[in-house]
Structures are given as structure tokens and as C-alpha cells.
Coordinates of C-alpha atoms in Angstrom, one line a residue:
M29 CA 122.3 69.7 90.5
P30 CA 120.9 73.2 90.0
L31 CA 117.3 73.4 91.3
L32 CA 114.1 74.4 89.6
P33 CA 112.2 77.2 91.0
L34 CA 108.8 76.2 92.8
P35 CA 106.6 79.1 92.6
L36 CA 104.9 79.7 96.1
L37 CA 101.3 79.7 95.2
L38 CA 98.6 77.5 96.3
F39 CA 95.4 76.0 95.3
L40 CA 92.4 77.2 97.2
L41 CA 90.2 74.1 98.0
Y42 CA 86.4 74.2 98.4
S43 CA 86.4 77.9 98.5
R44 CA 88.4 77.5 101.8
A45 CA 91.9 78.6 101.5
E46 CA 94.6 76.0 101.5
T47 CA 97.1 78.6 102.8
G48 CA 98.7 77.5 106.0
Q49 CA 101.2 79.5 107.6
I50 CA 104.7 80.7 107.0
I51 CA 107.1 78.0 108.2
G52 CA 108.7 78.4 111.5
G53 CA 106.7 81.8 112.1
T54 CA 104.2 83.1 114.6
E55 CA 100.7 84.5 114.2
C56 CA 100.5 88.2 113.6
K57 CA 98.7 90.4 116.0
P58 CA 95.4 90.8 114.2
H59 CA 95.4 93.9 111.7
S60 CA 99.0 94.8 112.8
R61 CA 100.0 94.3 109.0
P62 CA 97.2 96.5 107.5
Y63 CA 98.8 96.6 104.0
M64 CA 98.5 92.8 103.6
A65 CA 96.2 91.8 100.7
F66 CA 94.8 88.0 100.3
L67 CA 94.4 87.2 96.5
E68 CA 91.9 84.6 95.5
I69 CA 92.9 83.8 91.7
V70 CA 90.6 82.2 89.2
T71 CA 92.6 80.5 86.3
S72 CA 91.4 78.9 83.2
R73 CA 92.7 75.5 84.4
G74 CA 92.1 73.8 87.8
P75 CA 90.7 75.0 91.0
P76 CA 91.2 78.8 92.2
Q77 CA 94.6 79.6 93.7
A78 CA 95.8 81.8 96.7
C79 CA 98.6 84.4 96.9
G80 CA 99.5 87.3 99.1
G81 CA 100.0 90.9 97.9
F82 CA 100.3 94.2 99.5
L83 CA 98.6 97.7 99.1
I84 CA 100.8 100.4 97.8
R85 CA 98.3 102.9 96.6
R86 CA 94.6 103.1 97.4
N87 CA 93.8 101.4 94.1
F88 CA 96.9 99.3 93.5
V89 CA 98.3 96.1 95.0
L90 CA 101.7 94.7 94.3
T91 CA 102.4 91.0 94.1
A92 CA 104.3 88.2 92.0
A93 CA 103.7 87.9 88.3
H94 CA 103.1 84.2 88.8
C95 CA 100.0 85.0 90.6
A96 CA 98.3 86.3 87.5
G97 CA 94.9 84.7 86.7
R98 CA 91.8 85.1 84.6
S99 CA 90.3 87.1 87.4
I100 CA 91.4 88.0 91.0
T101 CA 89.5 89.2 93.9
V102 CA 91.4 91.1 96.6
T103 CA 90.8 91.0 100.3
L104 CA 92.1 93.8 102.5
G105 CA 91.8 94.1 106.2
A106 CA 91.8 90.3 106.8
H107 CA 93.4 88.3 109.7
N108 CA 91.5 84.8 109.6
I109 CA 90.7 84.5 106.0
T110 CA 87.7 82.2 106.7
E111 CA 86.1 84.3 109.2
K112 CA 84.6 87.6 107.6
E113 CA 85.0 90.7 109.8
D114 CA 83.7 94.3 109.3
T115 CA 87.3 95.3 108.5
W116 CA 87.2 93.3 105.3
Q117 CA 87.2 95.2 101.9
R118 CA 86.7 92.8 98.9
I119 CA 87.6 94.4 95.7
E120 CA 87.9 93.0 92.3
V121 CA 91.0 93.7 90.2
V122 CA 90.1 95.6 87.0
K123 CA 93.8 95.1 85.4
Q124 CA 96.8 92.9 85.9
F125 CA 100.2 94.5 84.7
R126 CA 102.6 91.6 84.6
H127 CA 106.2 92.9 84.2
P128 CA 106.7 92.8 80.3
K129 CA 109.9 90.7 80.6
Y130 CA 108.4 88.2 83.2
N131 CA 110.0 84.7 82.3
E132 CA 107.7 81.8 83.4
S133 CA 110.5 79.2 83.4
T134 CA 113.2 81.3 85.2
L135 CA 110.8 83.3 87.2
H136 CA 112.9 86.4 86.5
H137 CA 111.0 89.7 86.7
D138 CA 108.4 88.1 88.9
I139 CA 106.5 91.1 89.8
M140 CA 102.9 92.5 88.9
L141 CA 100.8 95.3 89.8
L142 CA 97.1 95.0 90.2
K143 CA 94.6 97.8 89.6
L144 CA 91.6 97.7 91.7
K145 CA 88.0 98.5 90.8
E146 CA 87.7 101.0 93.5
K147 CA 89.9 102.7 95.8
A148 CA 90.4 101.1 99.2
I149 CA 89.1 102.9 102.3
L150 CA 92.3 103.4 104.4
A151 CA 91.5 102.5 108.1
L152 CA 93.4 101.1 111.0
A153 CA 93.1 97.7 109.6
V154 CA 93.8 98.8 105.8
G155 CA 96.7 100.8 104.9
T156 CA 99.6 101.2 102.2
L157 CA 103.2 100.1 102.5
P158 CA 106.1 102.2 101.2
L159 CA 108.4 100.9 98.5
P160 CA 112.3 101.6 98.6
S161 CA 113.8 104.0 95.9
Q162 CA 115.7 102.7 92.6
F163 CA 118.9 102.9 94.4
N164 CA 118.2 101.4 97.6
F165 CA 120.0 98.2 97.3
V166 CA 119.4 96.5 100.5
P167 CA 122.6 94.6 101.7
P168 CA 122.9 90.8 102.9
G169 CA 123.0 90.6 106.7
R170 CA 119.9 92.5 107.4
M171 CA 117.1 90.9 109.5
C172 CA 113.8 91.5 107.7
R173 CA 110.2 90.0 108.1
V174 CA 107.8 88.4 105.9
A175 CA 104.1 87.9 106.3
G176 CA 101.7 85.5 104.7
W177 CA 98.9 83.0 104.7
G178 CA 101.2 80.2 103.3
R179 CA 101.8 76.7 104.6
T180 CA 103.5 76.0 107.9
G181 CA 105.1 72.7 106.7
V182 CA 105.7 70.9 103.5
M183 CA 103.0 68.4 104.3
E184 CA 101.0 70.7 106.7
P185 CA 97.5 71.5 105.9
M186 CA 96.3 75.2 106.1
S187 CA 95.7 77.4 109.1
D188 CA 93.8 80.3 108.3
T189 CA 95.5 83.4 110.1
L190 CA 98.2 85.8 108.9
Q191 CA 101.6 84.4 109.9
E192 CA 105.0 86.3 110.0
V193 CA 108.6 85.2 110.3
K194 CA 111.9 87.1 110.8
L195 CA 114.4 86.1 108.0
R196 CA 118.0 87.1 107.3
L197 CA 119.0 88.5 103.9
M198 CA 121.8 86.2 102.6
G199 CA 124.7 86.9 100.1
P200 CA 124.0 85.5 96.5
E201 CA 126.3 82.4 97.1
A202 CA 123.5 81.0 99.6
C203 CA 121.3 80.9 96.5
S204 CA 123.8 79.6 94.1
H205 CA 121.9 76.2 93.8
F206 CA 119.0 78.0 92.3
R207 CA 120.1 77.9 88.5
D208 CA 118.5 81.2 87.6
F209 CA 119.3 83.3 90.6
D210 CA 120.3 87.1 89.8
H211 CA 121.6 89.0 92.6
N212 CA 120.6 92.3 90.9
L213 CA 117.1 91.5 90.1
Q214 CA 116.5 88.9 93.3
L215 CA 117.0 88.7 97.1
C216 CA 118.3 85.7 98.7
V217 CA 116.2 85.4 101.9
G218 CA 116.5 82.9 104.9
N219 CA 119.5 81.4 106.9
P220 CA 120.1 77.9 105.5
K221 CA 120.9 76.6 109.1
K222 CA 117.4 77.5 110.3
T223 CA 114.0 75.9 109.4
K224 CA 112.4 79.4 108.9
S225 CA 111.0 80.1 105.5
A226 CA 108.1 81.5 103.2
F227 CA 106.5 78.6 101.4
K228 CA 103.5 77.7 99.3
G229 CA 100.7 80.2 99.6
D230 CA 103.2 83.0 100.5
S231 CA 103.7 84.2 97.0
G232 CA 103.3 87.7 96.2
G233 CA 103.7 88.7 99.9
P234 CA 106.1 91.5 101.0
L235 CA 109.6 91.3 102.6
L236 CA 109.7 94.1 105.2
C237 CA 113.2 95.6 106.1
A238 CA 112.9 98.6 108.6
G239 CA 109.4 99.1 107.7
V240 CA 109.9 99.2 103.7
A241 CA 108.9 96.6 101.3
Q242 CA 112.3 95.4 99.8
G243 CA 111.2 91.9 98.2
I244 CA 108.2 90.0 97.0
V245 CA 107.9 86.3 97.7
S246 CA 108.8 84.5 94.4
Y247 CA 110.0 80.9 94.7
G248 CA 111.7 78.1 96.9
R249 CA 112.7 74.6 97.1
R250 CA 110.2 71.7 97.1
D251 CA 111.4 70.9 100.7
A252 CA 111.0 74.4 101.8
K253 CA 114.6 74.4 103.1
P254 CA 115.6 78.1 103.2
P255 CA 117.0 80.2 101.5
A256 CA 114.0 81.3 99.3
V257 CA 114.2 83.8 96.4
F258 CA 112.4 87.1 96.4
T259 CA 111.9 89.7 93.6
R260 CA 114.1 92.7 94.5
I261 CA 111.6 95.7 94.5
S262 CA 114.4 98.7 94.2
H263 CA 115.2 97.3 90.8
Y264 CA 111.6 97.7 89.5
R265 CA 110.9 101.1 90.8
P266 CA 110.9 102.9 87.3
W267 CA 108.6 100.3 85.9
I268 CA 106.2 100.6 88.9
N269 CA 106.4 104.4 88.7
K270 CA 105.6 104.4 84.9
V271 CA 102.7 102.1 85.3
L272 CA 101.2 104.1 88.3
Q273 CA 101.5 107.3 86.4
A274 CA 99.9 106.0 83.4
N275 CA 96.9 104.5 85.4

């Protein structure tokens, strides 16, 4: 039976983030991923939600389209999202650019640009992440990393520090159980024989392959069994460039 996608965003409870860790990962060295952004999302229904994202320009963050909300606040320079540090830069989002073809039911084109109210101040703990060119089609077999504040297990509570995990890019056949998987638009990430995966709360975070952001955490299975599906960034370079140039 084809599986329905489960978007990997999480509710924030009591203003404390219910965003545990990546499954099977390890805690990052504090501030070793200076491009990481923590998103607090206010929606018109229910409690606030959390996603990841990453800084690609001083005033732009890239994330997943399903992380859109009524208002979004971005925290840069964070490691433990419950302990405020001098490195933190909290900036409001003034405009959300969801991909015009984003489809909520298939989660195709699950990509969004966020324009920040002011430019981030680049520092040791806050930096930008390079994107691939349009024709950089990253092949299966490659080992990449994903970072995020998402859960460490299906029933696990949150932990507050940034986690990362190494995941292998799989061929499209490994994601054939996802009804709407499209190899041209998406990446199939995570060896099904391993327990490592991105999970709830990791949505919008980057997949890093050789220092370049190749994917964005999009969706996975309810039981968190890998692989998970990531948006393939290279496919969207023309759209990203267009939005950045116009803004």
C-alpha cells in the first residue's frame, strides 16, 4: 500500500520546543553549523510549531513550504534552543515565498524562502550555506549529513540541542513505497537497513553533501523508518534566483 507523506514539523508546547533530536544521530559541536535556523511558527490553528531552516543570504532563509504560518520568528546562532546565548539573533520574517506549485497533498515543490526583517550579522556562530547549481544532480550512494532539532524517536520527547546524522542517498526505488515520490524533484535519503533518519521537528533543515546544501527535509514515514524524502534543491535554483533578485 503506498504511504502517505507525513510532514516533519512539530508543535511547540508551552513555548518550550517539542523538538527532540534526529534519530540515531549525535549532538553537534555547539555552533559548528552556523547556517542553521530554528523557526517558531504561529499558525491560525493550534499551538505554535517548529521547523528547521538555513541561512543562504544575510536576509534570506531556505526551508520547507509546509513550514509556512501566519508569522515566523527565526533564531540564528542557537545550539540549545531553550538556553539563550549571546550568539542568538532572533529576527522576524517579513515575507514568506512558498513555491507557487507547492502541493499540500503530495508535498511536491516543498520549498520556501523567508525574507528576514533585517540582515543577519555574520559571525562565528552565524553564517550562510552555499547552494548547488541547477545542473548539480547529486547521485545515489553519496554520504551526506542532516542537522536539526527534531525528535530522537517516534515516542521520544524533545531534547533541546542541535543534532546531526550521516545518511546515505538512495536510488529512487528505495522510495517507491511513497506514492508521490519524484526523483527529479526529490531525494531519497537514508539506508532502510539502518535506524538513522530525520524525523518530526527536522522539517526544513538542510541535507549537506560535501559542504553544499543539496536537500531540504520534507517528509517520512509515521514509524520514522528510513528512507525519508527531501526536496532536491538543484531543481529549484532558477526559482530561488528569481525570488532573490526581485527582493
